[in-house]
Short mmCIF file of C-alpha atoms and ligand atoms in Angstrom, two decimals:
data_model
loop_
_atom_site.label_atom_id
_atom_site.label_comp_id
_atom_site.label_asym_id
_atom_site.label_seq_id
_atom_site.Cartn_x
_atom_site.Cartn_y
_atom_site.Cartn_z
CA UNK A 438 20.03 0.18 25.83
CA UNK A 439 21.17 3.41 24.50
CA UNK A 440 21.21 6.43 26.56
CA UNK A 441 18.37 8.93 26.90
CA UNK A 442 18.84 11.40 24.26
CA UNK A 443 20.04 8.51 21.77
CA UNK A 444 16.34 7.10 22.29
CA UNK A 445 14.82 9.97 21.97
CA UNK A 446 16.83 10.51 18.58
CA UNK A 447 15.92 7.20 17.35
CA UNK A 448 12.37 7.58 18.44
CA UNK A 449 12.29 10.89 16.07
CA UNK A 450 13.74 9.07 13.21
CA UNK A 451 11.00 6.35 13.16
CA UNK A 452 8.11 9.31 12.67
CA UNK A 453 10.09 8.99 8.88
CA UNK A 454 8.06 7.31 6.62
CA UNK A 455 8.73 3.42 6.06
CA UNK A 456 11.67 3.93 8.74
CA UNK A 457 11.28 1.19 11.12
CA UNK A 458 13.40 0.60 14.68
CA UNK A 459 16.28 -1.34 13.12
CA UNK A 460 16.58 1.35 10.54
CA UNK A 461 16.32 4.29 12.91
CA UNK A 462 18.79 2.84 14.87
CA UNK A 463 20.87 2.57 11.78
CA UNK A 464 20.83 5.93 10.64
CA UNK A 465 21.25 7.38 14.56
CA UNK A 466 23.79 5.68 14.62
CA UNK A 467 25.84 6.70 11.43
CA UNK A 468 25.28 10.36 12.02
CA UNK A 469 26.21 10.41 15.61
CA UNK A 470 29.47 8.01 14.93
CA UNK A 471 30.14 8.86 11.30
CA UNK A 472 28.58 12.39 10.14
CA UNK A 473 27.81 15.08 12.61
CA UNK A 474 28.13 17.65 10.34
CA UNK A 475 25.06 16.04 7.86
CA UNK A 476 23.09 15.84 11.44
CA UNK A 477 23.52 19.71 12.20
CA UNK A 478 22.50 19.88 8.52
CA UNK A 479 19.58 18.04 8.83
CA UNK A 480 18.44 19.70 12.10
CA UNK A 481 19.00 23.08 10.72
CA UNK A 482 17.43 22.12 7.45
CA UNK A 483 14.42 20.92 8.98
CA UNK A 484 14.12 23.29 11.61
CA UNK A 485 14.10 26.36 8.65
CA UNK A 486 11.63 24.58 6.18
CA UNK A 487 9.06 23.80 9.29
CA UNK A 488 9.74 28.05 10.18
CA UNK A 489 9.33 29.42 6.41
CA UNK A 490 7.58 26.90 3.94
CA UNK A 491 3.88 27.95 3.60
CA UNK A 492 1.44 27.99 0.18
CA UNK A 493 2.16 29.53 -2.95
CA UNK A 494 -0.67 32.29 -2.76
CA UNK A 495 -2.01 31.08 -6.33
CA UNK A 496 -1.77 27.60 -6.92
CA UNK A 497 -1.50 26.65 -2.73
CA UNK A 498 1.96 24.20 -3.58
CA UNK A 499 4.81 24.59 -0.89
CA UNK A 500 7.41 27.38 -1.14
CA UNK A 501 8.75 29.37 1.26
CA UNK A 502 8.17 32.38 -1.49
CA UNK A 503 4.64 34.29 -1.29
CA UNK A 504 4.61 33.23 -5.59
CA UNK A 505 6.02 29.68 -6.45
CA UNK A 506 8.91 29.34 -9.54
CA UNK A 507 5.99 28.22 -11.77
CA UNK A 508 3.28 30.50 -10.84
CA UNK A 509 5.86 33.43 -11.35
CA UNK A 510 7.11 31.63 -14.70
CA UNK A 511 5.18 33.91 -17.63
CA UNK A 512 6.35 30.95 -20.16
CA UNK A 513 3.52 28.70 -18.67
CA UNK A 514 0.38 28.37 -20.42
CA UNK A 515 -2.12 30.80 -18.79
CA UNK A 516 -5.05 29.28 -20.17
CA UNK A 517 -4.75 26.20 -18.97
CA UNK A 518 -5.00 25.12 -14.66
CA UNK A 519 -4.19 21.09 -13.59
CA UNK A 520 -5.60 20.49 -10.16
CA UNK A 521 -3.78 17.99 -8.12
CA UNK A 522 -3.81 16.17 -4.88
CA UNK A 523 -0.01 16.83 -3.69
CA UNK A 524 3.09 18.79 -4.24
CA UNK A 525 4.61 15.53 -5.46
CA UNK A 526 1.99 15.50 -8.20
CA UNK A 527 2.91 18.65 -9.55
CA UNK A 528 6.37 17.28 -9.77
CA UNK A 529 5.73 14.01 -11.38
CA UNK A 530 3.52 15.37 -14.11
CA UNK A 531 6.69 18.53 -14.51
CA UNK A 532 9.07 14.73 -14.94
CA UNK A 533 6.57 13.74 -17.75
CA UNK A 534 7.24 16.74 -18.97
CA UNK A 535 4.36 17.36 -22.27
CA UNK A 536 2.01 19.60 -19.65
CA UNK A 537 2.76 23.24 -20.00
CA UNK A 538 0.05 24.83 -18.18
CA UNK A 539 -0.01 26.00 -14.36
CA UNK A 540 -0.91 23.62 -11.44
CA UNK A 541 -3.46 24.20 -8.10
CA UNK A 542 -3.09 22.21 -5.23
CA UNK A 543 -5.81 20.49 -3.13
CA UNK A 544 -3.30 19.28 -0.41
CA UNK A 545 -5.61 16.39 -0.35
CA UNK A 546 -9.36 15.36 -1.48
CA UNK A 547 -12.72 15.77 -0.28
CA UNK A 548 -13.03 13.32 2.88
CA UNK A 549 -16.22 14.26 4.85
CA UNK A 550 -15.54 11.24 7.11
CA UNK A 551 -12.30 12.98 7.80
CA UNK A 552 -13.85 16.53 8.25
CA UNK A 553 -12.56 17.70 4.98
CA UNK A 554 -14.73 19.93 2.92
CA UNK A 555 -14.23 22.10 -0.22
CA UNK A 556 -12.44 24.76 1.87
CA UNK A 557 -9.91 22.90 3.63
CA UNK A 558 -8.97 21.75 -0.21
CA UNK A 559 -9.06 26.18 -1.13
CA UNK A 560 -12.08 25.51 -3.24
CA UNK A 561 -12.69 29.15 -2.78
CA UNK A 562 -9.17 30.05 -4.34
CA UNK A 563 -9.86 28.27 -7.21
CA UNK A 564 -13.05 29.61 -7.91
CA UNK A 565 -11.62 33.05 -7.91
CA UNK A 566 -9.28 31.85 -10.19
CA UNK A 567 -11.84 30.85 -12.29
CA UNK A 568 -13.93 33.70 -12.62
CA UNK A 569 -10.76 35.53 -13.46
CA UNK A 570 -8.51 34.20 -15.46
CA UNK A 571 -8.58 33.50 -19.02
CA UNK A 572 -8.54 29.90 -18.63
CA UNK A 573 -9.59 27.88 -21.59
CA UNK A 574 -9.18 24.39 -19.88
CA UNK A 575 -9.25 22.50 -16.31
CA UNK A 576 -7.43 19.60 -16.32
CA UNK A 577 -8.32 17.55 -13.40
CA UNK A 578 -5.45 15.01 -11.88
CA UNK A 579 -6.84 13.74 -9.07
CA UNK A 580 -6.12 10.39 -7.93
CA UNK A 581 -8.06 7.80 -9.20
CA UNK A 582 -9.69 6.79 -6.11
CA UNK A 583 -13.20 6.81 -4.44
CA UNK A 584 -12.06 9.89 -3.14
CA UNK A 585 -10.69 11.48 -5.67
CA UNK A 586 -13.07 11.09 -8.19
CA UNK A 587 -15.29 12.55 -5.83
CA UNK A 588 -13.16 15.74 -5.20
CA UNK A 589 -13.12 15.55 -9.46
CA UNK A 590 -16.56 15.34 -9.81
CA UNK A 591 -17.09 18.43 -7.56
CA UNK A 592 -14.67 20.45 -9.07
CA UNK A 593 -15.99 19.83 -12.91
CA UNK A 594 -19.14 20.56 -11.57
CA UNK A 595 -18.40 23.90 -10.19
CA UNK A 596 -15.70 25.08 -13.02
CA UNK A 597 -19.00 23.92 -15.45
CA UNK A 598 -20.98 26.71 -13.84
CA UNK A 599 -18.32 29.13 -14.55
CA UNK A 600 -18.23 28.44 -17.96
CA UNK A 601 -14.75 26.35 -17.81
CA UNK A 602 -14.37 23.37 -19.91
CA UNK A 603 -13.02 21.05 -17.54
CA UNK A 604 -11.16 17.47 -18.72
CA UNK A 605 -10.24 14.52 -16.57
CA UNK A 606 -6.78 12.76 -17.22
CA UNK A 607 -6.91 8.95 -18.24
CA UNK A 608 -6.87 6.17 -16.65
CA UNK A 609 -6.74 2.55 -17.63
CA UNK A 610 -3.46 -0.10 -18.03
CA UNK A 611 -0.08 1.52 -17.49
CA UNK A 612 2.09 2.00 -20.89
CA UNK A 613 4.35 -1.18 -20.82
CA UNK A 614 2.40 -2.94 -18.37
CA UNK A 615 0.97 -6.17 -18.93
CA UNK A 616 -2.29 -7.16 -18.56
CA UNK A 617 -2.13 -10.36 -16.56
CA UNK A 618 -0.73 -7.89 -13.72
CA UNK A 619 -2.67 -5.37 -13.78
CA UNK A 620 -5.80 -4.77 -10.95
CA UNK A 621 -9.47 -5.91 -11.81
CA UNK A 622 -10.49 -2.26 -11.38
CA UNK A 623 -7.92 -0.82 -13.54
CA UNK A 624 -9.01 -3.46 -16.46
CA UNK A 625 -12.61 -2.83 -15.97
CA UNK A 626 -12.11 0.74 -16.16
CA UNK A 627 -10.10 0.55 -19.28
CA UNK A 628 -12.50 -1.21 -21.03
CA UNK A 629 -14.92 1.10 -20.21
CA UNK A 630 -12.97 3.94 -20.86
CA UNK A 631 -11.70 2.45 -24.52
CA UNK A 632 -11.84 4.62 -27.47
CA UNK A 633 -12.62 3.90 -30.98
CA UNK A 634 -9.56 2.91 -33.33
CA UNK A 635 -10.85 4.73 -36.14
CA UNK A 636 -13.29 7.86 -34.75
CA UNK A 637 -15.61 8.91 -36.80
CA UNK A 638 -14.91 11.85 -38.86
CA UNK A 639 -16.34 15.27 -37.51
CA UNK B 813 11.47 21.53 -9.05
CA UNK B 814 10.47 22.41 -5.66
CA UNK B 815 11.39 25.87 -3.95
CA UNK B 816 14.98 26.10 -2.11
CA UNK B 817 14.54 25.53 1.21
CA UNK B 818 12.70 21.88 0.24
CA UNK B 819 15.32 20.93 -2.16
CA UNK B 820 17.92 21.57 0.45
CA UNK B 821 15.97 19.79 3.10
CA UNK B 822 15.56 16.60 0.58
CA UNK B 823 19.15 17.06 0.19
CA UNK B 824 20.04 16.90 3.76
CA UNK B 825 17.74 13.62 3.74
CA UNK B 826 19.55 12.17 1.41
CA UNK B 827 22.82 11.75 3.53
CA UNK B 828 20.70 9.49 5.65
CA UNK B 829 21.97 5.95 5.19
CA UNK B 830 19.86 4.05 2.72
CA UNK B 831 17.68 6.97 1.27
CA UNK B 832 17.68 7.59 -2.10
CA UNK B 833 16.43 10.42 -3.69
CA UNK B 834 13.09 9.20 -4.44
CA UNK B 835 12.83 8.37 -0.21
CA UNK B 836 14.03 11.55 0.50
CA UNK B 837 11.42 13.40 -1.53
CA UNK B 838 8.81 11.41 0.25
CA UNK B 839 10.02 11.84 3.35
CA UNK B 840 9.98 15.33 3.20
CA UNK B 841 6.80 15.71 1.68
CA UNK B 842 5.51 13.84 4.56
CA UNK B 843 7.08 15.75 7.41
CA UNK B 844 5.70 18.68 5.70
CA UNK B 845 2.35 17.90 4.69
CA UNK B 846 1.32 15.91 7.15
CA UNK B 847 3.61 16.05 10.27
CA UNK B 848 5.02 19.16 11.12
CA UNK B 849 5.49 18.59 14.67
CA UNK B 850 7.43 15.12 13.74
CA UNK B 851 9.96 17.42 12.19
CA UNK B 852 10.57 20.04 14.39
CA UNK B 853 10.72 17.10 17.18
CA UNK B 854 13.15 15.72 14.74
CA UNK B 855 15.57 18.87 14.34
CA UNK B 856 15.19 19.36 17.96
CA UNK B 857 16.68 15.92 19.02
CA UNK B 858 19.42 15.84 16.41
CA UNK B 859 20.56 19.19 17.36
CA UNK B 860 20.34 18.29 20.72
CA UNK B 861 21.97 15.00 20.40
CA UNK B 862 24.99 16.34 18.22
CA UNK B 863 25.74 18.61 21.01
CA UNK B 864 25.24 16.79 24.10
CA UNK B 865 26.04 13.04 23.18
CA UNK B 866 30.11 11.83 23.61
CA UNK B 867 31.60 9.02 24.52
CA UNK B 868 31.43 7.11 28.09
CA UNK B 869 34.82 7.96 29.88
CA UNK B 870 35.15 3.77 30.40
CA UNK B 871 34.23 2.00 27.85
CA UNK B 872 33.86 4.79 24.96
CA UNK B 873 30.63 4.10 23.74
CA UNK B 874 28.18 6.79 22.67
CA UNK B 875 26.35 8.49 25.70
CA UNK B 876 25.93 12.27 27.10
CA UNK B 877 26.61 11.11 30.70
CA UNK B 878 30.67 11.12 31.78
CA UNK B 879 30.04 7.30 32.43
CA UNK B 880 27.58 5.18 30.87
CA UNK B 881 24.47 2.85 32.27
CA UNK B 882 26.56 -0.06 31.77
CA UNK B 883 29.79 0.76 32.51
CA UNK B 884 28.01 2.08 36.05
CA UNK B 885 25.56 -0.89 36.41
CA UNK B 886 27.43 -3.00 39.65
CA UNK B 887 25.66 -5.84 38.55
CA UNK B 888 27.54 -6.34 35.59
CA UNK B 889 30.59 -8.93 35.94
CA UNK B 890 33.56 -6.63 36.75
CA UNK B 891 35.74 -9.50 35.24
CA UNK B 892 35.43 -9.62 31.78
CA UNK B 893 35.95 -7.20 29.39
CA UNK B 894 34.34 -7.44 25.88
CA UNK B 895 36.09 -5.39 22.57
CA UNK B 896 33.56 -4.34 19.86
CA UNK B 897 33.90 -1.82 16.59
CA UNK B 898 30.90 0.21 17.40
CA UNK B 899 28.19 1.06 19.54
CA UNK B 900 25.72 -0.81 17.81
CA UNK B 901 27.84 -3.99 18.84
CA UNK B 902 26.85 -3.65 22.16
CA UNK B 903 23.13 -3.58 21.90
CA UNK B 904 23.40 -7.28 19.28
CA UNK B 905 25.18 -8.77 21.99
CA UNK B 906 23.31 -7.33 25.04
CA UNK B 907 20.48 -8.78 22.96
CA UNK B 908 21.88 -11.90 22.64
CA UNK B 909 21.80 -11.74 26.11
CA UNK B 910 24.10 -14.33 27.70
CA UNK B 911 27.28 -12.03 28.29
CA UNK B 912 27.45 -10.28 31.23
CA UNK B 913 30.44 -8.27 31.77
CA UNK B 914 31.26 -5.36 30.52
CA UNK B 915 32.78 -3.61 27.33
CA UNK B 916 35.07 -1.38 25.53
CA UNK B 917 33.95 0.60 22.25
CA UNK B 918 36.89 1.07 19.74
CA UNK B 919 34.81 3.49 16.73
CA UNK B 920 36.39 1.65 14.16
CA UNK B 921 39.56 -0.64 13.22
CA UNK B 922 43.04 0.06 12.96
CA UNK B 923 43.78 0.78 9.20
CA UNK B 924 46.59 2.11 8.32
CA UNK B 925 45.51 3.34 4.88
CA UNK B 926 42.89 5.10 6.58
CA UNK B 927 45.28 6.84 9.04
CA UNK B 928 43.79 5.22 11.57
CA UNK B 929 45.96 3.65 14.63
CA UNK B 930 45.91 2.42 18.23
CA UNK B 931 45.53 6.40 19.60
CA UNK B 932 42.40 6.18 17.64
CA UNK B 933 41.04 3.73 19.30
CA UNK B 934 41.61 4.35 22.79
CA UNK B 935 44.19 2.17 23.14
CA UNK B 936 45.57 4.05 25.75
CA UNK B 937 42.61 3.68 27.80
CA UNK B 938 42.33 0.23 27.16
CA UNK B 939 45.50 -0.54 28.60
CA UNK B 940 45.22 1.78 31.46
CA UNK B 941 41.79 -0.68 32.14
CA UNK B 942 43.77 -3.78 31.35
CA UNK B 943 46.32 -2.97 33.76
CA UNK B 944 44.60 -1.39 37.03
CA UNK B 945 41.11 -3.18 36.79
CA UNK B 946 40.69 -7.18 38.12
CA UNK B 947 39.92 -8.66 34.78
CA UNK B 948 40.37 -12.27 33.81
CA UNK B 949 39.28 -12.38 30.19
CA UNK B 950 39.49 -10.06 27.63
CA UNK B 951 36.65 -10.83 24.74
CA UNK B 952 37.96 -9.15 21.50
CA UNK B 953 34.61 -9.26 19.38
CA UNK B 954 35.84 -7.17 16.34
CA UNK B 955 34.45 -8.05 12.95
CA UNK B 956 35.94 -10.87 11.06
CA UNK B 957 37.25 -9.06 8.29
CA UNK B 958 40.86 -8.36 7.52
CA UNK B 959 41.27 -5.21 9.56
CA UNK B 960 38.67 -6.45 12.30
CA UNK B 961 41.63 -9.82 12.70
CA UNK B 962 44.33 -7.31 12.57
CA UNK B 963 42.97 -5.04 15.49
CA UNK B 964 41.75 -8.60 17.41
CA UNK B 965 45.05 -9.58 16.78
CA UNK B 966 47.29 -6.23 17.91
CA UNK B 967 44.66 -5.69 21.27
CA UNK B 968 45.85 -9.69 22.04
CA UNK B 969 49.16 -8.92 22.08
CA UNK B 970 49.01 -5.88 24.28
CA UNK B 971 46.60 -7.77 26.55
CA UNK B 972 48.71 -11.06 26.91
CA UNK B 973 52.00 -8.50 27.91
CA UNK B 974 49.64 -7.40 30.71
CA UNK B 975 48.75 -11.09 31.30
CA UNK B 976 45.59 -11.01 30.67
CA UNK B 977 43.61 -14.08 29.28
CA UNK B 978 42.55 -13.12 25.98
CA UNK B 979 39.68 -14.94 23.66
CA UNK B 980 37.98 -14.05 20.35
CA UNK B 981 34.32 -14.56 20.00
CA UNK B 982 33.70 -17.81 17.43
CA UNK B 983 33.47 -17.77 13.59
CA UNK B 984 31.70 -20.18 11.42
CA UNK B 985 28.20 -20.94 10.23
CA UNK B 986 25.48 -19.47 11.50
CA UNK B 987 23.00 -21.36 13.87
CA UNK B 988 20.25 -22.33 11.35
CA UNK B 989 21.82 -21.35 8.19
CA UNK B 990 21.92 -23.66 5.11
CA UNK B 991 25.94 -24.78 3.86
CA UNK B 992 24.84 -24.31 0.41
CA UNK B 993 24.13 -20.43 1.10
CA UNK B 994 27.24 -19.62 2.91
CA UNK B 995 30.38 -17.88 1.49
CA UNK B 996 33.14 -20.04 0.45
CA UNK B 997 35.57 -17.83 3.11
CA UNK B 998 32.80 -18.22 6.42
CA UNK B 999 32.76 -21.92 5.07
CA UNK B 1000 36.37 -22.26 4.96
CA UNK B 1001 37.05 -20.85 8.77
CA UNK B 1002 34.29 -23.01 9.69
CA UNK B 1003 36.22 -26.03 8.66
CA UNK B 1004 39.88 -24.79 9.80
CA UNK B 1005 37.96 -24.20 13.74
CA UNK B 1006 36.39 -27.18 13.73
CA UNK B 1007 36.37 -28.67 17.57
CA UNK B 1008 36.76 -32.36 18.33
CA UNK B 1009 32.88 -33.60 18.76
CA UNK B 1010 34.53 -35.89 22.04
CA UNK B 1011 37.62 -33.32 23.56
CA UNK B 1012 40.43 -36.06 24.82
CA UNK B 1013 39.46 -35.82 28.61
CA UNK B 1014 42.07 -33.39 30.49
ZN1 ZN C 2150 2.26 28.58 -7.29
ZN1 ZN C 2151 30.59 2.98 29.51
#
């Protein structure tokens, strides 16, 4: 119905996630009619972050610097290291806001089905890390998933043999949720993972 | 939180319609994690779009040919002409799919508030069309909101000086919508159009 290049625009619009056709169409639409100035925006925008954002050298997020902000920020913790799936991980746990450590980033898990091994996930950056930095504790922060407590269980194991005490963040029913909504899995797990009320004194 | 060139690229997201900021984060996350080529295919066709795609020297709809598909398509009725707000106005009808003449694309409504008068809406061409083409009904399809009535209402006038027939698409209840869930105005149209269920015979 529309012509060629229109298509093609909405076409490129649907590879957005959870943009469908009527959507696409929608936004195509309102740039070409209402806001060409936020579509040369966008194009030039995208165009420059495809060109220049790469991996922060020491904890592998995305920057277009060789050092990210919080690798380069001598405030952080240096003795502690949270390894994460995602970019978006990093930021949610900065939003939390009560970590004060540094971050490494997988950029995904271990997937052999997928072809993805410990050095597609720089397994070999953070064990150089490891060896040399005066890190006191690894916080792992992997998703709880069959894959990601895989990709935990492979990285305790290797910061254990490098002397690194190595934690795993918990998991169980969401503060303020309630328990007739939560998952099976999630309920199991927290009853598995519950902790005494009164611990035992030392 | 994230390096400069991301936060201006979730920025630039952001002015799509309907994304918020938590959509545009994703969104960019995903183009660059996972789908690099989507964006660059993405910047490419908005550049290219912004520069290449006008309007159709006929019926003024959004195109980067001098005259569009339709307006070039002999098969279309060359007696009717139909009057619609936007682009987008033409593909609901065209999928509707029982009008088969042609149209004429205003980009908006007259609104004086706004600035915005006949000029603006290619009234000139319209009436250039009205006067040298063989038309014998002029379809004014603008919204039904109080600008979308005044424009219907101004492009009947100057169509019925050129003695054309002029009609306006129908207002009321929806085919398969439920009385108790439509608006007290759509209701109240519905019941000031009402048609005799037997017409007096002619
Ligand atoms: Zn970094
Ligand atoms: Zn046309």
């Amino acid at each position: 119905m529309f012509s060629p290049l229109i298509e093609e625009l909405i076409r490129a619009l649907r590879c957005l996630p959870s943009v469908g056709p009527k959507s696409a169409q929608r936004m195509a639409m309102y740039l070409l009619e209402k806001d060409r100035d936020a579509a040369e925006l966008l194009a030039r925008s995208l165009a420059q972050a495809v060109e220049k954002v790469g991996r922060c050298q020491q904890c592998r997020t995305l920057t277009e610097e060789a050092v990210c902000t919080l690798c380069n920020n001598s405030r952080r913790e240096q003795t502690s290291l949270c390894v994460v799936e995602t970019p978006a991980d990093v930021l949610a746990i900065e939003q939390a806001g009560n970590y004060h450590g540094r971050y490494f980033v997988l950029h995904g898990h271990l997937s052999p089905i997928d072809g993805i091994g410990p050095a597609d996930l720089g397994m070999d950056l953070l064990e150089r890390r490891l060896a040399s930095e005066p890190l006191q504790e690894l916080i792992v922060a992997t998703n709880p998933t069959v894959e990601g407590e895989a990709t935990a269980q492979y990285i305790a194991e290797r910061a254990k043999a490098q002397g690194v005490t190595v934690s795993r963040i918990a998991h169980g029913v969401p503060i303020g949720g309630e328990l007739e909504y939560i998952d099976g899995g999630t309920l199991a797990h927290a009853f598995n993972s519950r902790t005494a009320f009164f611990p035992p004194a030392e």
